[in-house]
Amino acid sequence: MATIQSKITNGHKYWYIVESRRVNGKPRPVVLEYLGKADDLLKRLQGLRDSLKLKSYSHGLVAKLLQVASELDICNVLNGFVHSSKEYTAEKPIRNNMTAGASLMLVAIGRACVVTSKNGWAQWARTTSLEYLLRTNFSKVDSQHFWDAMDAFPVEAIESAERQLLENTLRHYNIKMDSLFYDTTNFYTYINTTNSRCHIAKRGKNKQKRMDLRKIGLALVVTKDDMIPLFHHSYEGNMNDAKVFRKVIEKIKNRLEAIGADTKSHTIVFDRGINSKKNIELVESLGMKYVGALTPFHHKSLVEEASTRLEETVVNGKTIMAYRTFTNIWGRDMTVVVTISDKLKEGQIRGIHTFLASCDAAISKINRMLSNPNSKKTESRGT
């Protein structure tokens, strides 16, 4: 709680707004605002109406995220695994009056609110009520602050910390886990070619078309309704999706069992990039239920069969065209649903119109060239 206190300097009394805070575990008076002499303060108050300035701060989202972080005990969980290997730092270092766990939590809150770099985090934070809510100052928080916090958190502890946080989440919230979505993505980086410390950044095809840069892959398993991540795996950027799936599917099952989930009552859903005979056999050998996707090109007869048998079906209040059958896929009888994606259909139609428009433009250009025998292009072709 803030109080107004005075201090006499050179025979003059000056007033301050002071608050007691803990600094390195000890209570210390912290000056929040210098008010000056009584006469100066009176003049400021009298002229307040003319000189009043207002500034707004983003509050709701950061306040709610801090509340959730407190409920899940994120700081204490992370700090329980912090162990700095640097000789010149404490085992559990504190930087800018913040523990490593608190720093990691805050950078996660920042990423949940807005996409910003670690170096730009403090600038963003000062547009919110975080400094007020945490009773601290972020003026010295830079990218090095977060790098030091990350460096103090052992890589081998990530899985255990993730599992503990997930267990806390399931205790506090009713998370439905009957349907789980698995997917992969990748991110290009600016890690130098000569950097041999990072082993998973590899060159390969990526969605951003930056094949000249080293990239890192990320596999995620999330719940259907709330998109709560239950499992993650970072992997080499040049690994294909099917190979990654074979590497992690057993780990996914182990994670589900570790948090008390019955894998026989859960269904894991993955796209056609994962689907293969070997992967299906592996999932079935683990006793897991699954939903995959097939490539229409490899099942033309099934598509032709469905084209005349599509029926209107209501799914989540939306009417779609679908065909359901039971057929043999890769030597095993499976239920197959063929449906038309309106979004994909619209995109394909737009692509066709775009292609036709480019063809019309090319034909018009040729006609203009042919109609003008004096043009340079026409002469160069001997027309």
Short mmCIF file of C-alpha atoms in Angstrom, two decimals, residues 19-351:
data_model
loop_
_atom_site.label_atom_id
_atom_site.label_comp_id
_atom_site.label_asym_id
_atom_site.label_seq_id
_atom_site.Cartn_x
_atom_site.Cartn_y
_atom_site.Cartn_z
CA GLU A 19 5.52 1.92 -1.24
CA SER A 20 7.15 -0.92 0.68
CA ARG A 21 8.36 -3.72 -1.58
CA ARG A 22 10.50 -6.76 -1.17
CA VAL A 23 13.87 -6.45 -2.90
CA ASN A 24 15.93 -9.63 -2.84
CA GLY A 25 13.66 -10.93 -0.12
CA LYS A 26 13.93 -7.87 2.18
CA PRO A 27 11.38 -5.03 2.62
CA ARG A 28 12.57 -1.76 1.12
CA PRO A 29 10.85 1.62 0.61
CA VAL A 30 10.45 2.30 -3.09
CA VAL A 31 9.68 5.82 -4.31
CA LEU A 32 6.78 5.77 -6.75
CA GLU A 33 6.51 9.49 -7.33
CA TYR A 34 8.37 12.64 -6.26
CA LEU A 35 5.89 15.35 -5.24
CA GLY A 36 8.29 18.17 -4.30
CA LYS A 37 7.71 20.88 -1.68
CA ALA A 38 4.25 21.56 -0.23
CA ASP A 39 3.96 24.86 -2.14
CA ASP A 40 4.99 23.17 -5.38
CA LEU A 41 2.48 20.41 -4.78
CA LEU A 42 -0.27 22.96 -4.11
CA LYS A 43 0.48 24.78 -7.37
CA ARG A 44 0.40 21.47 -9.25
CA LEU A 45 -2.97 20.58 -7.73
CA GLN A 46 -4.41 24.03 -8.47
CA GLY A 47 -3.31 23.81 -12.08
CA LEU A 48 -4.21 20.15 -12.41
CA ARG A 49 -7.34 20.80 -14.36
CA ASP A 50 -5.41 22.56 -17.13
CA SER A 51 -2.34 20.33 -17.13
CA LEU A 52 -4.02 16.97 -16.56
CA LYS A 53 -2.78 14.27 -18.93
CA LEU A 54 -4.31 10.84 -19.27
CA LYS A 55 -2.71 7.66 -20.52
CA SER A 56 -4.45 4.37 -21.15
CA TYR A 57 -3.03 0.90 -20.57
CA SER A 58 -4.07 -2.51 -21.79
CA HIS A 59 -5.27 -4.37 -18.72
CA GLY A 60 -7.93 -7.06 -19.15
CA LEU A 61 -5.98 -9.73 -21.03
CA VAL A 62 -2.74 -9.48 -19.07
CA ALA A 63 -4.64 -9.45 -15.77
CA LYS A 64 -6.55 -12.60 -16.72
CA LEU A 65 -3.41 -14.37 -17.90
CA LEU A 66 -1.65 -13.53 -14.64
CA GLN A 67 -4.63 -14.95 -12.76
CA VAL A 68 -4.50 -18.19 -14.77
CA ALA A 69 -0.72 -18.40 -14.29
CA SER A 70 -1.25 -18.07 -10.53
CA GLU A 71 -3.93 -20.77 -10.51
CA LEU A 72 -1.66 -23.15 -12.40
CA ASP A 73 1.32 -22.24 -10.19
CA ILE A 74 3.45 -21.74 -13.31
CA CYS A 75 6.27 -19.77 -11.67
CA ASN A 76 6.84 -22.28 -8.89
CA VAL A 77 6.66 -25.24 -11.25
CA LEU A 78 9.24 -23.73 -13.60
CA ASN A 79 11.50 -22.54 -10.78
CA GLY A 80 11.49 -26.07 -9.40
CA PHE A 81 13.45 -27.18 -12.46
CA VAL A 82 15.73 -24.13 -12.81
CA HIS A 83 19.38 -25.04 -12.43
CA SER A 84 21.97 -22.71 -13.94
CA SER A 85 25.13 -24.41 -15.14
CA LYS A 86 27.13 -21.16 -15.30
CA GLU A 87 29.81 -20.77 -12.64
CA TYR A 88 29.36 -17.01 -12.40
CA THR A 89 25.60 -17.15 -11.66
CA ALA A 90 23.53 -18.56 -8.82
CA GLU A 91 21.92 -21.96 -9.23
CA LYS A 92 18.54 -20.24 -9.33
CA PRO A 93 19.43 -16.78 -10.66
CA ILE A 94 17.37 -13.62 -10.13
CA ARG A 95 17.68 -10.89 -12.75
CA ASN A 96 15.98 -7.50 -12.49
CA ASN A 97 14.21 -8.76 -9.34
CA MET A 98 12.60 -11.60 -11.32
CA THR A 99 13.22 -15.32 -11.07
CA ALA A 100 13.85 -17.39 -14.18
CA GLY A 101 10.41 -18.98 -13.84
CA ALA A 102 8.71 -15.57 -13.66
CA SER A 103 10.67 -14.38 -16.71
CA LEU A 104 9.63 -17.40 -18.76
CA MET A 105 6.02 -16.96 -17.68
CA LEU A 106 6.05 -13.27 -18.64
CA VAL A 107 7.52 -13.85 -22.08
CA ALA A 108 4.82 -16.50 -22.64
CA ILE A 109 2.14 -13.98 -21.63
CA GLY A 110 3.65 -11.53 -24.10
CA ARG A 111 3.48 -14.08 -26.91
CA ALA A 112 -0.14 -14.86 -26.02
CA CYS A 113 -1.06 -11.15 -26.32
CA VAL A 114 1.01 -9.95 -29.26
CA VAL A 115 3.78 -11.25 -31.51
CA THR A 116 6.94 -9.44 -30.50
CA SER A 117 10.63 -10.14 -30.12
CA LYS A 118 12.24 -10.67 -26.72
CA ASN A 119 14.07 -7.39 -27.21
CA GLY A 120 10.78 -5.58 -27.82
CA TRP A 121 8.97 -7.26 -24.94
CA ALA A 122 9.60 -4.48 -22.39
CA GLN A 123 8.34 -1.81 -24.78
CA TRP A 124 5.12 -3.78 -25.23
CA ALA A 125 4.81 -4.49 -21.48
CA ARG A 126 4.92 -0.78 -20.68
CA THR A 127 1.75 -0.31 -22.75
CA THR A 128 -0.02 -2.69 -20.34
CA SER A 129 -0.73 -2.72 -16.60
CA LEU A 130 1.90 -5.42 -15.95
CA GLU A 131 4.31 -3.12 -14.12
CA TYR A 132 1.53 -1.96 -11.82
CA LEU A 133 0.14 -5.46 -11.22
CA LEU A 134 3.57 -6.94 -10.47
CA ARG A 135 4.90 -3.87 -8.64
CA THR A 136 8.10 -3.88 -10.64
CA ASN A 137 9.94 -1.97 -13.35
CA PHE A 138 10.77 -3.35 -16.78
CA SER A 139 13.14 -0.58 -17.90
CA LYS A 140 16.18 -2.90 -17.77
CA VAL A 141 14.48 -5.97 -19.23
CA ASP A 142 15.99 -6.81 -22.62
CA SER A 143 16.55 -9.88 -24.77
CA GLN A 144 19.56 -10.89 -22.66
CA HIS A 145 17.27 -11.04 -19.63
CA PHE A 146 15.15 -13.76 -21.28
CA TRP A 147 18.15 -15.58 -22.76
CA ASP A 148 19.65 -15.88 -19.29
CA ALA A 149 16.36 -17.27 -17.96
CA MET A 150 16.15 -19.80 -20.78
CA ASP A 151 19.78 -20.76 -20.29
CA ALA A 152 19.09 -21.51 -16.62
CA PHE A 153 16.30 -23.95 -17.54
CA PRO A 154 17.76 -27.36 -18.53
CA VAL A 155 16.51 -28.79 -21.82
CA GLU A 156 16.03 -32.22 -20.26
CA ALA A 157 13.59 -30.70 -17.73
CA ILE A 158 11.16 -29.37 -20.36
CA GLU A 159 9.18 -32.62 -20.65
CA SER A 160 8.73 -33.00 -16.89
CA ALA A 161 7.74 -29.34 -16.43
CA GLU A 162 5.30 -29.57 -19.31
CA ARG A 163 3.67 -32.66 -17.82
CA GLN A 164 3.37 -31.06 -14.37
CA LEU A 165 1.80 -27.91 -15.80
CA LEU A 166 -0.61 -30.05 -17.79
CA GLU A 167 -1.61 -31.97 -14.66
CA ASN A 168 -2.28 -28.66 -12.89
CA THR A 169 -4.39 -27.53 -15.85
CA LEU A 170 -6.52 -30.68 -15.81
CA ARG A 171 -7.12 -30.29 -12.07
CA HIS A 172 -8.38 -26.72 -12.43
CA TYR A 173 -10.28 -26.93 -15.71
CA ASN A 174 -12.68 -29.43 -17.26
CA ILE A 175 -10.80 -30.17 -20.48
CA LYS A 176 -12.43 -32.57 -22.92
CA MET A 177 -9.84 -34.92 -24.38
CA ASP A 178 -11.95 -37.40 -26.34
CA SER A 179 -10.72 -36.02 -29.68
CA LEU A 180 -7.08 -35.02 -30.13
CA PHE A 181 -5.60 -33.28 -33.16
CA TYR A 182 -2.04 -33.97 -34.28
CA ASP A 183 -0.24 -31.74 -36.76
CA THR A 184 3.21 -30.45 -37.62
CA THR A 185 4.59 -27.14 -38.80
CA ASN A 186 7.99 -25.54 -39.29
CA PHE A 187 9.70 -22.20 -38.72
CA TYR A 188 12.67 -20.79 -40.55
CA THR A 189 15.45 -19.25 -38.48
CA TYR A 190 18.46 -17.02 -39.01
CA ILE A 191 20.84 -19.46 -37.33
CA ASN A 192 24.17 -19.22 -39.09
CA THR A 193 25.37 -22.09 -41.26
CA THR A 194 28.56 -22.37 -39.22
CA ASN A 195 26.63 -22.64 -35.93
CA SER A 196 27.12 -26.25 -34.88
CA ARG A 197 25.57 -25.90 -31.41
CA CYS A 198 22.01 -26.16 -32.73
CA HIS A 199 21.53 -29.65 -34.10
CA ILE A 200 17.87 -29.53 -35.16
CA ALA A 201 18.00 -26.47 -37.44
CA LYS A 202 18.29 -27.95 -40.93
CA ARG A 203 17.65 -26.73 -44.45
CA GLY A 204 14.65 -28.14 -46.25
CA LYS A 205 11.30 -27.30 -47.76
CA ASN A 206 9.26 -24.93 -45.60
CA LYS A 207 5.88 -23.24 -45.84
CA GLN A 208 7.38 -19.76 -46.00
CA LYS A 209 9.39 -20.64 -49.15
CA ARG A 210 12.68 -19.80 -47.44
CA MET A 211 14.65 -22.86 -48.42
CA ASP A 212 17.85 -20.81 -48.06
CA LEU A 213 17.44 -20.72 -44.27
CA ARG A 214 17.72 -23.39 -41.61
CA LYS A 215 14.37 -24.38 -40.16
CA ILE A 216 13.00 -26.18 -37.11
CA GLY A 217 9.99 -28.48 -37.05
CA LEU A 218 7.30 -28.60 -34.37
CA ALA A 219 4.76 -31.36 -33.75
CA LEU A 220 1.74 -30.65 -31.54
CA VAL A 221 -1.16 -32.61 -30.05
CA VAL A 222 -4.06 -30.39 -28.96
CA THR A 223 -7.60 -30.98 -27.70
CA LYS A 224 -10.42 -30.48 -30.18
CA ASP A 225 -12.62 -28.02 -28.30
CA ASP A 226 -10.18 -25.87 -26.33
CA MET A 227 -6.99 -26.33 -28.38
CA ILE A 228 -5.06 -27.09 -25.18
CA PRO A 229 -1.62 -28.52 -26.07
CA LEU A 230 -1.04 -31.92 -24.48
CA PHE A 231 2.26 -32.76 -26.16
CA HIS A 232 4.95 -31.08 -28.23
CA HIS A 233 8.09 -32.23 -29.97
CA SER A 234 10.76 -30.13 -31.69
CA TYR A 235 12.61 -31.91 -34.45
CA GLU A 236 15.09 -31.56 -37.29
CA GLY A 237 13.86 -29.28 -40.03
CA ASN A 238 14.61 -31.73 -42.84
CA MET A 239 12.51 -34.63 -41.43
CA ASN A 240 9.27 -35.48 -43.26
CA ASP A 241 5.95 -35.62 -41.42
CA ALA A 242 5.44 -39.38 -41.68
CA LYS A 243 8.86 -40.11 -40.18
CA VAL A 244 8.30 -37.68 -37.30
CA PHE A 245 4.96 -39.31 -36.52
CA ARG A 246 6.55 -42.75 -36.22
CA LYS A 247 9.08 -41.25 -33.83
CA VAL A 248 6.61 -39.57 -31.48
CA ILE A 249 3.38 -41.61 -31.49
CA GLU A 250 4.51 -43.87 -28.65
CA LYS A 251 5.63 -40.80 -26.66
CA ILE A 252 2.17 -39.31 -27.20
CA LYS A 253 0.55 -42.44 -25.78
CA ASN A 254 2.92 -42.36 -22.79
CA ARG A 255 2.03 -38.71 -22.14
CA LEU A 256 -1.70 -39.46 -22.24
CA GLU A 257 -1.26 -42.34 -19.82
CA ALA A 258 0.93 -40.20 -17.54
CA ILE A 259 -1.86 -37.64 -17.11
CA GLY A 260 -4.43 -40.36 -16.46
CA ALA A 261 -6.09 -40.51 -19.88
CA ASP A 262 -7.51 -43.77 -21.21
CA THR A 263 -6.05 -44.06 -24.71
CA LYS A 264 -8.80 -46.54 -25.69
CA SER A 265 -11.46 -43.84 -25.23
CA HIS A 266 -9.52 -41.14 -27.07
CA THR A 267 -9.25 -40.61 -30.82
CA ILE A 268 -6.21 -39.02 -32.42
CA VAL A 269 -6.80 -37.20 -35.71
CA PHE A 270 -4.08 -36.53 -38.28
CA ASP A 271 -3.90 -35.38 -41.90
CA ARG A 272 -2.92 -37.25 -45.05
CA GLY A 273 0.72 -36.22 -44.72
CA ILE A 274 0.92 -38.66 -41.81
CA ASN A 275 -1.22 -41.41 -43.32
CA SER A 276 0.69 -44.47 -44.49
CA LYS A 277 0.37 -48.21 -44.10
CA LYS A 278 3.30 -48.36 -41.65
CA ASN A 279 1.94 -45.54 -39.51
CA ILE A 280 -1.54 -47.08 -39.34
CA GLU A 281 -0.05 -50.39 -38.29
CA LEU A 282 1.97 -48.62 -35.59
CA VAL A 283 -1.06 -46.76 -34.21
CA GLU A 284 -3.10 -49.95 -34.11
CA SER A 285 -0.29 -51.87 -32.41
CA LEU A 286 -0.41 -49.26 -29.60
CA GLY A 287 -4.15 -49.82 -29.19
CA MET A 288 -5.07 -46.24 -30.11
CA LYS A 289 -8.15 -45.10 -31.99
CA TYR A 290 -7.51 -42.84 -34.96
CA VAL A 291 -8.94 -40.82 -37.84
CA GLY A 292 -6.75 -40.16 -40.86
CA ALA A 293 -7.14 -38.65 -44.32
CA LEU A 294 -6.74 -40.26 -47.72
CA THR A 295 -5.39 -38.75 -50.93
CA PRO A 296 -8.16 -38.73 -53.59
CA PHE A 297 -5.61 -39.38 -56.35
CA HIS A 298 -4.74 -42.76 -54.79
CA HIS A 299 -8.40 -43.75 -54.38
CA LYS A 300 -10.04 -42.70 -57.63
CA SER A 301 -12.58 -45.54 -57.65
CA LEU A 302 -13.80 -44.52 -54.20
CA VAL A 303 -14.20 -40.90 -55.33
CA GLU A 304 -16.14 -41.99 -58.42
CA GLU A 305 -18.38 -44.18 -56.27
CA ALA A 306 -19.06 -41.33 -53.88
CA SER A 307 -19.76 -38.76 -56.64
CA THR A 308 -23.22 -40.23 -57.29
CA ARG A 309 -24.05 -41.10 -53.68
CA LEU A 310 -23.35 -37.91 -51.76
CA GLU A 311 -26.12 -37.03 -49.33
CA GLU A 312 -26.86 -34.04 -47.17
CA THR A 313 -25.57 -34.54 -43.63
CA VAL A 314 -25.80 -32.13 -40.69
CA VAL A 315 -22.57 -31.80 -38.71
CA ASN A 316 -22.42 -29.30 -35.81
CA GLY A 317 -25.45 -27.50 -37.19
CA LYS A 318 -23.95 -27.20 -40.69
CA THR A 319 -25.22 -29.11 -43.73
CA ILE A 320 -22.54 -30.80 -45.82
CA MET A 321 -22.49 -33.31 -48.66
CA ALA A 322 -20.97 -36.63 -47.59
CA TYR A 323 -20.85 -40.33 -48.41
CA ARG A 324 -20.14 -42.99 -45.79
CA THR A 325 -19.09 -46.53 -46.62
CA PHE A 326 -17.11 -49.51 -45.33
CA THR A 327 -14.20 -50.66 -47.48
CA ASN A 328 -10.77 -52.28 -47.43
CA ILE A 329 -7.80 -49.91 -47.13
CA TRP A 330 -4.24 -51.22 -46.88
CA GLY A 331 -5.42 -54.75 -46.09
CA ARG A 332 -7.83 -53.78 -43.29
CA ASP A 333 -11.56 -52.97 -43.27
CA MET A 334 -12.18 -49.32 -42.48
CA THR A 335 -15.03 -46.85 -42.28
CA VAL A 336 -14.50 -44.20 -44.95
CA VAL A 337 -16.27 -40.86 -45.25
CA VAL A 338 -16.02 -38.92 -48.51
CA THR A 339 -17.01 -35.27 -48.27
CA ILE A 340 -16.74 -32.06 -50.27
CA SER A 341 -14.90 -29.19 -48.65
CA ASP A 342 -16.68 -25.98 -49.62
CA LYS A 343 -13.66 -23.91 -48.61
CA LEU A 344 -11.29 -26.00 -50.74
CA LYS A 345 -13.78 -25.98 -53.60
CA GLU A 346 -14.05 -22.19 -53.54
CA GLY A 347 -10.27 -21.90 -53.50
CA GLN A 348 -9.90 -24.23 -56.47
CA ILE A 349 -12.55 -22.34 -58.42
CA ARG A 350 -10.76 -19.06 -57.72
CA GLY A 351 -7.55 -20.66 -58.92
#
